[in-house]
Amino acid sequence: MRTKTFYIIANSDKDENLELARGVRDYLEQKGAKGVIRAGEQERTEDYADLPDDTCGILVLGGDGTLLRAARELAGRSIPFLGINLGHLGYLAEIERQNVRPALDSLIAGGYTVEERMMLRGVVHSGGKLVTEDVALNDIVLNRCGSLRVVDYKVYVNGEYLNSFTADGMIVSTPTGSTGYSLSAGGPIVSPTASMLVLTPICPHTLNSRSIVFSGEDRIRIEIGEGRRGGPDEACATFDGDTCIPMRTGDYVEIGRSAEVTYILKINQVSFLEVLRNKLSRS
């Protein structure tokens, strides 16, 4: 029987001296599997050159942010992730530190299921040119930058004008991201395996602005409107809270479902509602 190989990505801020990562590797080897700890201090694309071709799972030690970054950097590899939570509140990282060994036993024995999570692809246009194209597992956010004032965001769906929102920012999230920033901004919680886009304004300056849920096949375009007195305004686009892209009046981002997906290994056979209930009771 072929040895199972697992790639270990650890957040060194939460796993000091990679102590847990080494413990996970050693335990895997005791059980007849193989563990490879990611080389390098920063989770960036070039650091994954040591990813073995026969990797059957990626173990992420940290919090949801660590897993989100890894999912973006490794998009398109079709290797499932298992999150081991070393943070405070993990929705993606479902395994707690004290349950690592039983989880590894289940993983080696094949006692798991795999969930498919949709991702977003955002294309940022600035000055009439495409400047950035990237993916996100949680959300793509447009937010104000510079002075503390609201921004006018013009929203189009499938080429049709929807509305202008005067707000601090706009969030387009996946179902996975519905329990993140979107939830904090008053958005709905969506079952993570669903296929849809959630549009949520951040601190809108109106009493009737609410989140809007669209089909996963829809395309959303958000354009930066004019500033006060018709002058230019500034904002920035972020992908899963990373890679801030500066934008100005007239610039826009087009957001839709990505061809890439993220696969999540599920060890605990508990429902989404049970996980949600436990997380909400701790928050």
mmCIF file of C-alpha atoms in Angstrom:
data_model
loop_
_atom_site.group_PDB
_atom_site.id
_atom_site.type_symbol
_atom_site.label_atom_id
_atom_site.label_comp_id
_atom_site.label_asym_id
_atom_site.label_seq_id
_atom_site.Cartn_x
_atom_site.Cartn_y
_atom_site.Cartn_z
ATOM 1 C CA MET A 1 0.000 0.000 0.000
ATOM 2 C CA ARG A 2 1.346 3.421 -0.969
ATOM 3 C CA THR A 3 2.477 5.658 1.893
ATOM 4 C CA LYS A 4 0.157 8.617 2.405
ATOM 5 C CA THR A 5 1.942 11.970 2.231
ATOM 6 C CA PHE A 6 0.664 15.073 4.023
ATOM 7 C CA TYR A 7 2.009 18.601 3.629
ATOM 8 C CA ILE A 8 2.077 20.662 6.837
ATOM 9 C CA ILE A 9 1.670 24.444 6.802
ATOM 10 C CA ALA A 10 2.112 26.074 10.203
ATOM 11 C CA ASN A 11 1.581 29.641 11.365
ATOM 12 C CA SER A 12 4.849 30.235 13.213
ATOM 13 C CA ASP A 13 3.247 33.002 15.300
ATOM 14 C CA LYS A 14 0.779 30.501 16.765
ATOM 15 C CA ASP A 15 2.982 27.415 16.655
ATOM 16 C CA GLU A 16 6.142 28.674 18.301
ATOM 17 C CA ASN A 17 9.301 27.011 16.961
ATOM 18 C CA LEU A 18 6.982 24.792 14.887
ATOM 19 C CA GLU A 19 6.650 22.517 17.900
ATOM 20 C CA LEU A 20 3.199 21.209 16.996
ATOM 21 C CA ALA A 21 4.098 20.889 13.303
ATOM 22 C CA ARG A 22 7.034 18.663 14.186
ATOM 23 C CA GLY A 23 4.851 16.668 16.556
ATOM 24 C CA VAL A 24 2.310 16.127 13.773
ATOM 25 C CA ARG A 25 5.052 15.027 11.371
ATOM 26 C CA ASP A 26 6.530 12.608 13.895
ATOM 27 C CA TYR A 27 3.124 11.121 14.723
ATOM 28 C CA LEU A 28 2.313 10.624 11.044
ATOM 29 C CA GLU A 29 5.595 8.781 10.577
ATOM 30 C CA GLN A 30 4.883 6.598 13.616
ATOM 31 C CA LYS A 31 1.635 5.585 11.923
ATOM 32 C CA GLY A 32 3.292 4.732 8.619
ATOM 33 C CA ALA A 33 2.463 7.977 6.816
ATOM 34 C CA LYS A 34 4.737 10.831 5.742
ATOM 35 C CA GLY A 35 4.677 14.466 6.807
ATOM 36 C CA VAL A 36 6.504 17.303 5.058
ATOM 37 C CA ILE A 37 6.699 20.666 6.833
ATOM 38 C CA ARG A 38 6.589 23.662 4.525
ATOM 39 C CA ALA A 39 9.956 25.355 4.162
ATOM 40 C CA GLY A 40 10.221 29.114 4.641
ATOM 41 C CA GLU A 41 8.787 31.583 7.112
ATOM 42 C CA GLN A 42 6.212 33.250 4.881
ATOM 43 C CA GLU A 43 3.227 31.497 3.261
ATOM 44 C CA ARG A 44 3.863 32.631 -0.305
ATOM 45 C CA THR A 45 3.714 30.881 -3.651
ATOM 46 C CA GLU A 46 7.463 30.424 -3.999
ATOM 47 C CA ASP A 47 7.568 28.614 -0.666
ATOM 48 C CA TYR A 48 5.525 25.709 -2.037
ATOM 49 C CA ALA A 49 8.264 24.409 -4.323
ATOM 50 C CA ASP A 50 8.775 21.580 -1.834
ATOM 51 C CA LEU A 51 5.163 20.382 -2.113
ATOM 52 C CA PRO A 52 5.451 16.642 -2.959
ATOM 53 C CA ASP A 53 3.682 15.506 -6.116
ATOM 54 C CA ASP A 54 1.984 12.669 -4.215
ATOM 55 C CA THR A 55 0.513 14.903 -1.474
ATOM 56 C CA CYS A 56 -2.954 13.627 -0.537
ATOM 57 C CA GLY A 57 -3.798 16.284 2.047
ATOM 58 C CA ILE A 58 -2.611 19.630 3.383
ATOM 59 C CA LEU A 59 -2.653 20.137 7.150
ATOM 60 C CA VAL A 60 -2.920 23.796 8.147
ATOM 61 C CA LEU A 61 -1.919 24.660 11.715
ATOM 62 C CA GLY A 62 -3.111 28.108 12.735
ATOM 63 C CA GLY A 63 -6.473 29.769 12.308
ATOM 64 C CA ASP A 64 -8.898 30.498 9.511
ATOM 65 C CA GLY A 65 -6.607 33.225 8.160
ATOM 66 C CA THR A 66 -3.743 30.776 7.678
ATOM 67 C CA LEU A 67 -6.017 28.360 5.824
ATOM 68 C CA LEU A 68 -7.489 31.121 3.662
ATOM 69 C CA ARG A 69 -4.029 32.240 2.585
ATOM 70 C CA ALA A 70 -2.951 28.698 1.788
ATOM 71 C CA ALA A 71 -6.144 28.022 -0.174
ATOM 72 C CA ARG A 72 -5.512 31.087 -2.345
ATOM 73 C CA GLU A 73 -1.847 30.332 -2.904
ATOM 74 C CA LEU A 74 -2.553 26.694 -3.791
ATOM 75 C CA ALA A 75 -5.744 27.253 -5.802
ATOM 76 C CA GLY A 76 -5.987 24.840 -8.694
ATOM 77 C CA ARG A 77 -3.912 22.067 -7.063
ATOM 78 C CA SER A 78 -7.062 20.082 -6.101
ATOM 79 C CA ILE A 79 -5.532 18.944 -2.801
ATOM 80 C CA PRO A 80 -7.901 18.967 0.199
ATOM 81 C CA PHE A 81 -7.157 20.947 3.367
ATOM 82 C CA LEU A 82 -7.598 20.051 7.018
ATOM 83 C CA GLY A 83 -7.513 22.997 9.412
ATOM 84 C CA ILE A 84 -6.154 22.591 12.941
ATOM 85 C CA ASN A 85 -7.294 25.568 14.994
ATOM 86 C CA LEU A 86 -4.683 27.361 17.057
ATOM 87 C CA GLY A 87 -6.652 30.608 17.069
ATOM 88 C CA HIS A 88 -9.735 31.806 18.895
ATOM 89 C CA LEU A 89 -12.709 31.174 16.623
ATOM 90 C CA GLY A 90 -12.253 28.855 13.663
ATOM 91 C CA TYR A 91 -15.012 27.966 11.218
ATOM 92 C CA LEU A 92 -12.680 26.484 8.598
ATOM 93 C CA ALA A 93 -10.170 25.055 11.060
ATOM 94 C CA GLU A 94 -12.438 22.544 12.774
ATOM 95 C CA ILE A 95 -9.872 20.426 14.668
ATOM 96 C CA GLU A 96 -8.811 21.759 18.065
ATOM 97 C CA ARG A 97 -5.267 21.275 19.331
ATOM 98 C CA GLN A 98 -6.256 18.643 21.918
ATOM 99 C CA ASN A 99 -7.923 16.509 19.222
ATOM 100 C CA VAL A 100 -5.029 16.435 16.751
ATOM 101 C CA ARG A 101 -3.969 12.810 17.228
ATOM 102 C CA PRO A 102 -7.463 11.269 16.918
ATOM 103 C CA ALA A 103 -7.986 13.426 13.822
ATOM 104 C CA LEU A 104 -4.724 12.177 12.294
ATOM 105 C CA ASP A 105 -5.743 8.578 13.048
ATOM 106 C CA SER A 106 -9.007 9.121 11.169
ATOM 107 C CA LEU A 107 -7.187 10.828 8.330
ATOM 108 C CA ILE A 108 -4.725 7.968 7.863
ATOM 109 C CA ALA A 109 -7.528 5.387 8.071
ATOM 110 C CA GLY A 110 -9.627 7.234 5.486
ATOM 111 C CA GLY A 111 -12.301 8.238 8.000
ATOM 112 C CA TYR A 112 -13.232 11.547 6.457
ATOM 113 C CA THR A 113 -15.399 13.220 3.863
ATOM 114 C CA VAL A 114 -14.457 16.004 1.461
ATOM 115 C CA GLU A 115 -16.494 19.184 1.057
ATOM 116 C CA GLU A 116 -16.233 21.371 -2.031
ATOM 117 C CA ARG A 117 -16.266 25.127 -1.400
ATOM 118 C CA MET A 118 -16.744 27.673 -4.152
ATOM 119 C CA MET A 119 -14.211 30.474 -4.611
ATOM 120 C CA LEU A 120 -14.482 33.953 -6.094
ATOM 121 C CA ARG A 121 -12.437 35.433 -8.902
ATOM 122 C CA GLY A 122 -12.073 39.185 -8.963
ATOM 123 C CA VAL A 123 -10.676 41.289 -11.796
ATOM 124 C CA VAL A 124 -9.657 44.856 -10.929
ATOM 125 C CA HIS A 125 -9.650 47.486 -13.687
ATOM 126 C CA SER A 126 -7.888 50.791 -13.080
ATOM 127 C CA GLY A 127 -7.381 53.593 -15.570
ATOM 128 C CA GLY A 128 -9.044 51.494 -18.239
ATOM 129 C CA LYS A 129 -6.573 48.628 -17.795
ATOM 130 C CA LEU A 130 -6.710 45.253 -16.074
ATOM 131 C CA VAL A 131 -4.306 45.589 -13.142
ATOM 132 C CA THR A 132 -5.036 42.570 -10.934
ATOM 133 C CA GLU A 133 -6.804 39.218 -11.143
ATOM 134 C CA ASP A 134 -6.978 37.001 -8.074
ATOM 135 C CA VAL A 135 -9.113 34.466 -6.218
ATOM 136 C CA ALA A 136 -10.660 34.433 -2.746
ATOM 137 C CA LEU A 137 -12.244 31.722 -0.634
ATOM 138 C CA ASN A 138 -13.983 34.050 1.833
ATOM 139 C CA ASP A 139 -14.603 37.434 0.272
ATOM 140 C CA ILE A 140 -13.543 40.326 -1.897
ATOM 141 C CA VAL A 141 -13.942 43.657 -0.139
ATOM 142 C CA LEU A 142 -13.886 47.230 -1.377
ATOM 143 C CA ASN A 143 -13.194 49.681 1.395
ATOM 144 C CA ARG A 144 -12.414 53.342 1.823
ATOM 145 C CA CYS A 145 -8.824 54.449 2.170
ATOM 146 C CA GLY A 146 -7.245 57.746 3.032
ATOM 147 C CA SER A 147 -9.530 60.156 4.866
ATOM 148 C CA LEU A 148 -12.370 58.783 6.978
ATOM 149 C CA ARG A 149 -15.330 59.455 4.734
ATOM 150 C CA VAL A 150 -17.876 57.289 2.966
ATOM 151 C CA VAL A 151 -17.504 56.266 -0.669
ATOM 152 C CA ASP A 152 -20.113 55.983 -3.407
ATOM 153 C CA TYR A 153 -20.155 52.463 -4.876
ATOM 154 C CA LYS A 154 -22.070 51.793 -8.097
ATOM 155 C CA VAL A 155 -23.194 48.172 -8.324
ATOM 156 C CA TYR A 156 -24.078 46.289 -11.526
ATOM 157 C CA VAL A 157 -25.251 42.671 -11.762
ATOM 158 C CA ASN A 158 -24.840 40.828 -15.059
ATOM 159 C CA GLY A 159 -24.338 44.169 -16.776
ATOM 160 C CA GLU A 160 -27.515 45.726 -15.358
ATOM 161 C CA TYR A 161 -27.335 48.659 -12.960
ATOM 162 C CA LEU A 162 -28.582 47.703 -9.485
ATOM 163 C CA ASN A 163 -28.011 50.670 -7.181
ATOM 164 C CA SER A 164 -25.499 53.082 -5.727
ATOM 165 C CA PHE A 165 -24.482 52.528 -2.128
ATOM 166 C CA THR A 166 -22.978 55.281 -0.009
ATOM 167 C CA ALA A 167 -21.056 53.305 2.573
ATOM 168 C CA ASP A 168 -17.702 52.611 4.177
ATOM 169 C CA GLY A 169 -17.297 49.628 1.881
ATOM 170 C CA MET A 170 -18.857 46.689 0.041
ATOM 171 C CA ILE A 171 -18.360 42.964 0.651
ATOM 172 C CA VAL A 172 -18.937 40.177 -1.855
ATOM 173 C CA SER A 173 -18.639 36.885 -0.014
ATOM 174 C CA THR A 174 -18.963 33.200 -0.729
ATOM 175 C CA PRO A 175 -21.071 30.963 1.535
ATOM 176 C CA THR A 176 -17.817 30.039 3.287
ATOM 177 C CA GLY A 177 -17.141 33.731 3.896
ATOM 178 C CA SER A 178 -20.660 34.422 5.141
ATOM 179 C CA THR A 179 -19.502 33.706 8.716
ATOM 180 C CA GLY A 180 -16.616 36.191 8.402
ATOM 181 C CA TYR A 181 -16.566 39.911 7.665
ATOM 182 C CA SER A 182 -19.959 39.760 5.983
ATOM 183 C CA LEU A 183 -21.548 38.444 9.180
ATOM 184 C CA SER A 184 -19.929 41.231 11.201
ATOM 185 C CA ALA A 185 -21.442 43.742 8.769
ATOM 186 C CA GLY A 186 -24.929 42.292 9.252
ATOM 187 C CA GLY A 187 -24.972 39.767 6.433
ATOM 188 C CA PRO A 188 -26.743 36.384 6.519
ATOM 189 C CA ILE A 189 -25.171 33.063 7.455
ATOM 190 C CA VAL A 190 -25.216 30.692 4.474
ATOM 191 C CA SER A 191 -24.603 26.958 4.400
ATOM 192 C CA PRO A 192 -20.954 26.629 3.280
ATOM 193 C CA THR A 193 -21.585 24.127 0.485
ATOM 194 C CA ALA A 194 -24.160 26.342 -1.248
ATOM 195 C CA SER A 195 -23.448 28.175 -4.500
ATOM 196 C CA MET A 196 -24.232 31.883 -4.213
ATOM 197 C CA LEU A 197 -22.785 35.367 -3.836
ATOM 198 C CA VAL A 198 -23.640 37.585 -0.877
ATOM 199 C CA LEU A 199 -23.415 41.355 -1.375
ATOM 200 C CA THR A 200 -23.222 43.274 1.922
ATOM 201 C CA PRO A 201 -22.666 47.029 2.376
ATOM 202 C CA ILE A 202 -20.428 48.103 5.267
ATOM 203 C CA CYS A 203 -21.986 50.808 7.469
ATOM 204 C CA PRO A 204 -24.271 52.152 4.699
ATOM 205 C CA HIS A 205 -25.568 55.698 5.131
ATOM 206 C CA THR A 206 -29.196 54.726 4.676
ATOM 207 C CA LEU A 207 -31.777 52.901 6.734
ATOM 208 C CA ASN A 208 -32.915 50.458 4.052
ATOM 209 C CA SER A 209 -29.658 48.902 2.788
ATOM 210 C CA ARG A 210 -29.511 45.161 3.395
ATOM 211 C CA SER A 211 -27.494 42.236 2.142
ATOM 212 C CA ILE A 212 -28.561 40.798 -1.208
ATOM 213 C CA VAL A 213 -28.038 37.141 -2.147
ATOM 214 C CA PHE A 214 -27.344 36.288 -5.787
ATOM 215 C CA SER A 215 -26.887 33.069 -7.725
ATOM 216 C CA GLY A 216 -23.418 31.627 -7.871
ATOM 217 C CA GLU A 217 -23.536 32.122 -11.645
ATOM 218 C CA ASP A 218 -24.168 35.881 -11.450
ATOM 219 C CA ARG A 219 -21.450 38.471 -11.991
ATOM 220 C CA ILE A 220 -21.160 41.574 -9.847
ATOM 221 C CA ARG A 221 -19.373 44.742 -10.884
ATOM 222 C CA ILE A 222 -18.615 47.430 -8.317
ATOM 223 C CA GLU A 223 -17.375 50.805 -9.516
ATOM 224 C CA ILE A 224 -15.911 53.624 -7.431
ATOM 225 C CA GLY A 225 -18.111 56.701 -7.811
ATOM 226 C CA GLU A 226 -17.247 60.376 -7.580
ATOM 227 C CA GLY A 227 -16.240 61.992 -4.337
ATOM 228 C CA ARG A 228 -17.740 65.030 -2.734
ATOM 229 C CA ARG A 229 -18.160 68.045 -4.996
ATOM 230 C CA GLY A 230 -17.534 65.836 -8.010
ATOM 231 C CA GLY A 231 -13.873 65.242 -7.230
ATOM 232 C CA PRO A 232 -12.038 61.899 -7.363
ATOM 233 C CA ASP A 233 -12.383 59.415 -4.528
ATOM 234 C CA GLU A 234 -10.164 56.581 -3.346
ATOM 235 C CA ALA A 235 -10.784 53.028 -2.156
ATOM 236 C CA CYS A 236 -8.973 49.698 -2.120
ATOM 237 C CA ALA A 237 -9.862 46.108 -2.986
ATOM 238 C CA THR A 238 -8.736 43.198 -0.824
ATOM 239 C CA PHE A 239 -8.916 39.454 -1.434
ATOM 240 C CA ASP A 240 -9.504 37.480 1.778
ATOM 241 C CA GLY A 241 -8.094 40.454 3.676
ATOM 242 C CA ASP A 242 -4.869 40.389 1.668
ATOM 243 C CA THR A 243 -3.307 42.064 -1.386
ATOM 244 C CA CYS A 244 -4.776 45.558 -1.036
ATOM 245 C CA ILE A 245 -5.243 47.059 -4.514
ATOM 246 C CA PRO A 246 -5.637 50.875 -4.671
ATOM 247 C CA MET A 247 -8.595 52.145 -6.686
ATOM 248 C CA ARG A 248 -9.916 55.568 -7.695
ATOM 249 C CA THR A 249 -13.088 57.041 -9.131
ATOM 250 C CA GLY A 250 -14.013 55.186 -12.324
ATOM 251 C CA ASP A 251 -12.064 52.056 -11.402
ATOM 252 C CA TYR A 252 -14.058 48.878 -10.899
ATOM 253 C CA VAL A 253 -13.816 45.227 -9.910
ATOM 254 C CA GLU A 254 -15.737 42.413 -11.600
ATOM 255 C CA ILE A 255 -16.511 39.488 -9.310
ATOM 256 C CA GLY A 256 -17.877 36.067 -10.133
ATOM 257 C CA ARG A 257 -17.505 32.429 -9.327
ATOM 258 C CA SER A 258 -14.006 31.060 -9.881
ATOM 259 C CA ALA A 259 -13.279 27.900 -11.833
ATOM 260 C CA GLU A 260 -11.044 26.907 -8.898
ATOM 261 C CA VAL A 261 -12.584 25.370 -5.795
ATOM 262 C CA THR A 262 -11.245 24.587 -2.336
ATOM 263 C CA TYR A 263 -11.645 21.096 -0.890
ATOM 264 C CA ILE A 264 -12.029 20.798 2.878
ATOM 265 C CA LEU A 265 -11.416 17.530 4.726
ATOM 266 C CA LYS A 266 -14.126 16.844 7.303
ATOM 267 C CA ILE A 267 -13.141 14.546 10.148
ATOM 268 C CA ASN A 268 -15.917 15.337 12.588
ATOM 269 C CA GLN A 269 -19.204 14.032 11.256
ATOM 270 C CA VAL A 270 -21.193 16.917 12.677
ATOM 271 C CA SER A 271 -23.655 19.101 10.851
ATOM 272 C CA PHE A 272 -23.056 22.701 9.863
ATOM 273 C CA LEU A 273 -25.794 23.713 12.299
ATOM 274 C CA GLU A 274 -24.032 22.000 15.194
ATOM 275 C CA VAL A 275 -20.720 23.654 14.338
ATOM 276 C CA LEU A 276 -22.477 26.996 14.030
ATOM 277 C CA ARG A 277 -24.252 26.560 17.353
ATOM 278 C CA ASN A 278 -21.003 25.738 19.139
ATOM 279 C CA LYS A 279 -19.148 28.657 17.583
ATOM 280 C CA LEU A 280 -21.886 31.167 18.292
ATOM 281 C CA SER A 281 -22.127 30.073 21.908
ATOM 282 C CA ARG A 282 -18.390 30.798 22.305
ATOM 283 C CA SER A 283 -18.331 34.139 20.526
#
